[in-house]
PDB file of C-alpha atoms in Angstrom:
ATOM      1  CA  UNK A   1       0.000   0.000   0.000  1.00 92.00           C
ATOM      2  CA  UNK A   2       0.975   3.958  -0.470  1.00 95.00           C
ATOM      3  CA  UNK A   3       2.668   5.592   2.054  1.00 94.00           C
ATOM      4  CA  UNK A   4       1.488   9.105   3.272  1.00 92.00           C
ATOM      5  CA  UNK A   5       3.155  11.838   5.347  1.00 91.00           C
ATOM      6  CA  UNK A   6       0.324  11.654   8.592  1.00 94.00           C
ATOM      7  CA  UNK A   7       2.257  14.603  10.732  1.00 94.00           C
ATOM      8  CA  UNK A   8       5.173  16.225  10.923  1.00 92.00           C
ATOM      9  CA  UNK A   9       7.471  16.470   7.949  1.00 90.00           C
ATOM     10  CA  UNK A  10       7.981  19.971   7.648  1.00 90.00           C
ATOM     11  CA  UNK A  11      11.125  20.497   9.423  1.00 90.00           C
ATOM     12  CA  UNK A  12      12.038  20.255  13.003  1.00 92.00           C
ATOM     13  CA  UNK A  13      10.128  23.058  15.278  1.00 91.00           C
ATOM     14  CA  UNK A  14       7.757  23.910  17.500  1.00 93.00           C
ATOM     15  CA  UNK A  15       5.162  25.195  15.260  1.00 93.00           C
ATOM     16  CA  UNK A  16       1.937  23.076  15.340  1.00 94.00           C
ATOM     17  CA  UNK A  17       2.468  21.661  12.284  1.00 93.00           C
ATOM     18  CA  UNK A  18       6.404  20.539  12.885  1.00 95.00           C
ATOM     19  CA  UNK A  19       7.738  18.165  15.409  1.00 96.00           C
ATOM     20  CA  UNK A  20      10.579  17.328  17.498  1.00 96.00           C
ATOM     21  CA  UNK A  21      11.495  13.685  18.040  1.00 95.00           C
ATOM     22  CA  UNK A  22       7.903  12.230  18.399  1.00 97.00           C
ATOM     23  CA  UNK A  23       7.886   8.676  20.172  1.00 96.00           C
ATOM     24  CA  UNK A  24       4.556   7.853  20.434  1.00 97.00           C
ATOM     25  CA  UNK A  25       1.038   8.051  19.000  1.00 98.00           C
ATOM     26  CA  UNK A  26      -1.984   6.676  19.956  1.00 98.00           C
ATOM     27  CA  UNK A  27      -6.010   6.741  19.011  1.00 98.00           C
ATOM     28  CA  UNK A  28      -8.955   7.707  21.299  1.00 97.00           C
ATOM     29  CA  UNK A  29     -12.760   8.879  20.062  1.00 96.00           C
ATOM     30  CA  UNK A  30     -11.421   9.818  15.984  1.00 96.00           C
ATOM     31  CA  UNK A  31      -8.637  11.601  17.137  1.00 98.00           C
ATOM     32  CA  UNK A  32      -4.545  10.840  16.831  1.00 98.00           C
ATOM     33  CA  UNK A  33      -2.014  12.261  20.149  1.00 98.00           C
ATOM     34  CA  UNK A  34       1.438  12.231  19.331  1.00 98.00           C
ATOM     35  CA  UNK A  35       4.310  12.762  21.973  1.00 98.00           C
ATOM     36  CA  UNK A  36       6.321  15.816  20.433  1.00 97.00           C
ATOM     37  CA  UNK A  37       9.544  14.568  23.396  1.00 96.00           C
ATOM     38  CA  UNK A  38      11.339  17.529  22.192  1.00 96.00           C
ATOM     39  CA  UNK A  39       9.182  19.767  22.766  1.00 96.00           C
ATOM     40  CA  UNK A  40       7.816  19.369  25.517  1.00 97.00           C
ATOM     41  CA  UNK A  41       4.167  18.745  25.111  1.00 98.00           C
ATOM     42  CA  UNK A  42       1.395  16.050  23.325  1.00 98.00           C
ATOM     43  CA  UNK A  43      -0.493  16.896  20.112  1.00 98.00           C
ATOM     44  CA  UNK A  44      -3.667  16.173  19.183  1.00 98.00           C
ATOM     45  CA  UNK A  45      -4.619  15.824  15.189  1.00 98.00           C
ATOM     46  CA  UNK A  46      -8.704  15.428  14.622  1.00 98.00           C
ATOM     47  CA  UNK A  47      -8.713  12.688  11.921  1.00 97.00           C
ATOM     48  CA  UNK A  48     -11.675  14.413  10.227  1.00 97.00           C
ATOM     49  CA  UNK A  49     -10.733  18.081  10.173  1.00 97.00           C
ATOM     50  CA  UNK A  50      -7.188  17.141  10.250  1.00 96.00           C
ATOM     51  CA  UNK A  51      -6.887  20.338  12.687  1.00 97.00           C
ATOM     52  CA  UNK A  52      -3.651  19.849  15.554  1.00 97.00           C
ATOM     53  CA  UNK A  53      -4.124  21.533  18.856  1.00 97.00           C
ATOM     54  CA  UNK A  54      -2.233  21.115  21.758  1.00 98.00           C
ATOM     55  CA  UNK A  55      -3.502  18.539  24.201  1.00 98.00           C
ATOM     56  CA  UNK A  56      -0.502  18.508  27.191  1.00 98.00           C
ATOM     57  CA  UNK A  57       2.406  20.591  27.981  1.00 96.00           C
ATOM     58  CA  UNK A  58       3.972  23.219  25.838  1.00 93.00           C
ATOM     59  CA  UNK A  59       4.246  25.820  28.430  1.00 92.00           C
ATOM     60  CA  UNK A  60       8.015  25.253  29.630  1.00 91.00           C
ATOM     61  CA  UNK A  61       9.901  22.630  30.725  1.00 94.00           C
ATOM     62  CA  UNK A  62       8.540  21.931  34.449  1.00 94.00           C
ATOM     63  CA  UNK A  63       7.357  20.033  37.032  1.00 94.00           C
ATOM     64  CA  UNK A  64       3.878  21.706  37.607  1.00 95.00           C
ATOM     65  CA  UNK A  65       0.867  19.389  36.404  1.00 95.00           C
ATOM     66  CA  UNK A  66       0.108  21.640  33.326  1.00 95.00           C
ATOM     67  CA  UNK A  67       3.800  21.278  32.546  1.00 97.00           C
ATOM     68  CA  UNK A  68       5.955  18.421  31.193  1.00 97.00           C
ATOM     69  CA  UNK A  69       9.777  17.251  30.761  1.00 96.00           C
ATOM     70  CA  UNK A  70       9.974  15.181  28.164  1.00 96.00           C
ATOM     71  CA  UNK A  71       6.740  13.058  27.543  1.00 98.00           C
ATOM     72  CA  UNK A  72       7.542   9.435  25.982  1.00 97.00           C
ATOM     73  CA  UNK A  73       4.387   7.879  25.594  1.00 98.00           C
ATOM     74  CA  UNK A  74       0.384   8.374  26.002  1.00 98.00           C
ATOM     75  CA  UNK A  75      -2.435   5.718  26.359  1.00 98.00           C
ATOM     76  CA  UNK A  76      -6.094   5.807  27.019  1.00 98.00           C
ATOM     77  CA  UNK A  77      -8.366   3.914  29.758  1.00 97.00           C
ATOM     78  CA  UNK A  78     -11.945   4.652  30.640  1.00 95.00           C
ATOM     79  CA  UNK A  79     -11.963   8.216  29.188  1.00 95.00           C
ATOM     80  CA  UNK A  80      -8.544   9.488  30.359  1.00 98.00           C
ATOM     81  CA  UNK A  81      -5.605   9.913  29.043  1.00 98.00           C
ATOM     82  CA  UNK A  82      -1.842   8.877  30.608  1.00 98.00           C
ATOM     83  CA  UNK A  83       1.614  10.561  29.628  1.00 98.00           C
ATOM     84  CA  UNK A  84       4.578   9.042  30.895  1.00 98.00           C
ATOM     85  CA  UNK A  85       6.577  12.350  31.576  1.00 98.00           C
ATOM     86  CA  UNK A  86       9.907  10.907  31.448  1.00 97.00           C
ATOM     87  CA  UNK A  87      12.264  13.514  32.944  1.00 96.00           C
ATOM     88  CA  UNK A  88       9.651  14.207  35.708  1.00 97.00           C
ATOM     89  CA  UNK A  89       9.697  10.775  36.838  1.00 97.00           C
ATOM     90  CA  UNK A  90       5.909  10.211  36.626  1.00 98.00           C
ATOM     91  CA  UNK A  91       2.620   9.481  35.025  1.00 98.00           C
ATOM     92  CA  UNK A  92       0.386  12.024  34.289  1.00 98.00           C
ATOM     93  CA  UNK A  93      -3.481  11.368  34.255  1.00 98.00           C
ATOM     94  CA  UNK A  94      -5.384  13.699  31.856  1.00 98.00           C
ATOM     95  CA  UNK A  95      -9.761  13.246  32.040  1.00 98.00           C
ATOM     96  CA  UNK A  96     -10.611  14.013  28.604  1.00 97.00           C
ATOM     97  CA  UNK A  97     -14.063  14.918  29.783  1.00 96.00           C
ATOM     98  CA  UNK A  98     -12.968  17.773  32.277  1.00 97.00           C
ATOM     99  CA  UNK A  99      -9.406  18.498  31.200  1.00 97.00           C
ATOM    100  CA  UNK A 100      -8.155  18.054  34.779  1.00 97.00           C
ATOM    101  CA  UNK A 101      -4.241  15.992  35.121  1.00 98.00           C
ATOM    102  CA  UNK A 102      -3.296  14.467  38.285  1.00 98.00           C
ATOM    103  CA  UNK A 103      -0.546  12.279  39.795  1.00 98.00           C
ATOM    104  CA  UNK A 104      -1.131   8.576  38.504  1.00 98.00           C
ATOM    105  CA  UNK A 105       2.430   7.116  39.022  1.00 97.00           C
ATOM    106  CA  UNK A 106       5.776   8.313  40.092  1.00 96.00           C
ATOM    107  CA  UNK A 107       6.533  11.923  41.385  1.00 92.00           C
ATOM    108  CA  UNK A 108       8.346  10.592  44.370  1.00 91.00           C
ATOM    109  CA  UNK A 109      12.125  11.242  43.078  1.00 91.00           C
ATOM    110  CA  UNK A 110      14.142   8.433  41.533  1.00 95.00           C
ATOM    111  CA  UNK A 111      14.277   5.449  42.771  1.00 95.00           C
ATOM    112  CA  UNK A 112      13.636   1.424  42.369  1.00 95.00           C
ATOM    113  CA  UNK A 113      11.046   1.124  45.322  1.00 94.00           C
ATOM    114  CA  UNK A 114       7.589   0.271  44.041  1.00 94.00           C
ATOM    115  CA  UNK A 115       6.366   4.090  44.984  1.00 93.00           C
ATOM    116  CA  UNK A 116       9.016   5.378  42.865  1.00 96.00           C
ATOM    117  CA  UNK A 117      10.100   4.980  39.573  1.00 97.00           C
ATOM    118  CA  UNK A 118      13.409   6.323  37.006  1.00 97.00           C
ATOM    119  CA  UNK A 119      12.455   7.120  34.219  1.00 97.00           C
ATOM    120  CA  UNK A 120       9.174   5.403  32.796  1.00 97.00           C
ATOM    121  CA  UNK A 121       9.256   5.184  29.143  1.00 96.00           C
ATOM    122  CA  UNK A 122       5.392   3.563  28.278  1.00 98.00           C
ATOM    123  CA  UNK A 123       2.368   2.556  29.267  1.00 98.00           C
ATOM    124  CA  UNK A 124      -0.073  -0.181  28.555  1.00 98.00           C
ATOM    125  CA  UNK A 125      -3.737  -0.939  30.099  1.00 98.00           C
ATOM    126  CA  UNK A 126      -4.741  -4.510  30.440  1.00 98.00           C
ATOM    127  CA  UNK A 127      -7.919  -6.316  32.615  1.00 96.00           C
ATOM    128  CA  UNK A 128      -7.783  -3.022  34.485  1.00 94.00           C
ATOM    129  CA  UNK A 129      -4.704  -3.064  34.744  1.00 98.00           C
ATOM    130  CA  UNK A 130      -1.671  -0.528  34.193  1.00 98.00           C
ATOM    131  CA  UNK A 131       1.117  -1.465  33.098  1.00 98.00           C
ATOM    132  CA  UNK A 132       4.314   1.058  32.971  1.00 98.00           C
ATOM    133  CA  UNK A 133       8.019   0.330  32.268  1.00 98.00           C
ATOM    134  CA  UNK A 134      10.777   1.680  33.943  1.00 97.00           C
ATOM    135  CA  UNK A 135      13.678   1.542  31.643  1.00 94.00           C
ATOM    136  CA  UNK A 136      16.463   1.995  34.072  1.00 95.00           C
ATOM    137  CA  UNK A 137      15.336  -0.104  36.796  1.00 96.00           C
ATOM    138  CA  UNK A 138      14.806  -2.599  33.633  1.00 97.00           C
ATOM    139  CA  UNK A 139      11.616  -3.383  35.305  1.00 98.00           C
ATOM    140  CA  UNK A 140       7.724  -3.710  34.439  1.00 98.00           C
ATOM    141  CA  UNK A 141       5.661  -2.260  37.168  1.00 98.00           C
ATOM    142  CA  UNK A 142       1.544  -3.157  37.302  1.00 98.00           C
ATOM    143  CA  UNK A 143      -0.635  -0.810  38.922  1.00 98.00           C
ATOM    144  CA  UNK A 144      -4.222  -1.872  39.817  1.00 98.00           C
ATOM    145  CA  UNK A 145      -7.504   0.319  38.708  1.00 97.00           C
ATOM    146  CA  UNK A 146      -9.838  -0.614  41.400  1.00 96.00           C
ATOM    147  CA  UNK A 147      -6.955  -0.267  44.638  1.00 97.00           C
ATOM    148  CA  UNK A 148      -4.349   1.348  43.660  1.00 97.00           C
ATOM    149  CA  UNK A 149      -1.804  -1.285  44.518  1.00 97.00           C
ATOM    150  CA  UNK A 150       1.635  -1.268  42.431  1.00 97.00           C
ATOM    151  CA  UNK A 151       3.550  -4.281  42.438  1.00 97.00           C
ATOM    152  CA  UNK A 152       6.327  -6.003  40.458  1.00 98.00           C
ATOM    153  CA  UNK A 153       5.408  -7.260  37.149  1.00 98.00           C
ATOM    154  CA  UNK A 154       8.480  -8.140  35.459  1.00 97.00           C
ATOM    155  CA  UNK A 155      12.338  -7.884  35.802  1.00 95.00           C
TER     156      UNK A 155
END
C-alpha cells in the first residue's frame, strides 16, 4: 500500500504543524495524540478536520501538572488519558471529559522502590490493569484500577 506523510514532515520546530522527536502516538474517540519529546508537550490531530491543537504541555519545561519534561508515551483507559513524563519521573493522568491531570504514578524522586520509579518510558492498560516500564530499573511495574496497589510485574 501507499505511504502518506500523517504529521510532521515539515522540518524540526515547535510550530503546530512541525515536530521534534515524536515517540509515540496513539487513538482515542477519531482523534490521533502524538508525543512531540522535544518539545515538551502532546499533540492532538482530529482525523476528520485534520486540525492539531495542543492537548498537554507546551508551556516550559517543568514540574507543575500543566507542565511536562519530556513526555515518551500516552495511552487511554476509561476516558482518560496517561503521559509518561519521562524527565519528571511520573505518570500524568489527563480526564478528557474535564481536562483536569493528576498524579497517577511516580513523582516521588528516583528510585527502584515500588512508589518510585526512574524514568518510565510507556504505558499499557490490560484487565484493568496498568502497566508502565521503567527503563532503568529494567523493570515492568503493574498498577491496579480498582486499589491502587503497584507491584512487580516483570524484571
Amino acid at each position: 500500500g501507499e505511504v502518506t506523510l500523517f504529521m510532521g514532515g515539515k522540518g524540526r520546530g515547535d510550530a503546530l504543524h512541525q515536530l521534534a522527536y515524536p515517540s509515540s502516538i496513539a487513538f482515542q474517540d477519531g482523534d490521533a495524540y502524538v508525543t512531540d519529546s522535544e518539545n515538551i508537550r502532546v499533540l492532538k490531530k482530529s482525523l476528520s478536520t485534520g486540525e492539531v491543537t495542543l492537548f498537554m504541555g507546551g508551556k516550559g519545561r517543568g514540574d507543575a501538572l500543566h507542565q511536562l519534561a519530556y513526555p515518551s508515551s500516552i495511552a487511554f483507559q476509561d476516558g482518560d488519558a496517561y503521559v509518561t513524563d519521562s524527565e519528571n519521573i511520573r505518570v500524568l493522568k489527563k480526564s478528557l471529559s474535564t481536562g483536569e491531570v493528576t498524579l497517577f504514578m511516580g513523582g516521588k524522586g528516583r528510585g527502584d522502590g515500588l512508589h518510585q520509579l526512574h524514568w518510565p518510558s510507556s504505558i499499557a492498560f490490560q484487565d484493568g490493569d496498568a502497566y508502565v516500564t521503567d527503563s532503568p530499573n529494567n523493570r515492568v511495574l503493574k498498577k491496579s484500577l480498582s486499589t491502587g496497589e503497584v507491584t512487580l510485574f516483570m524484571g
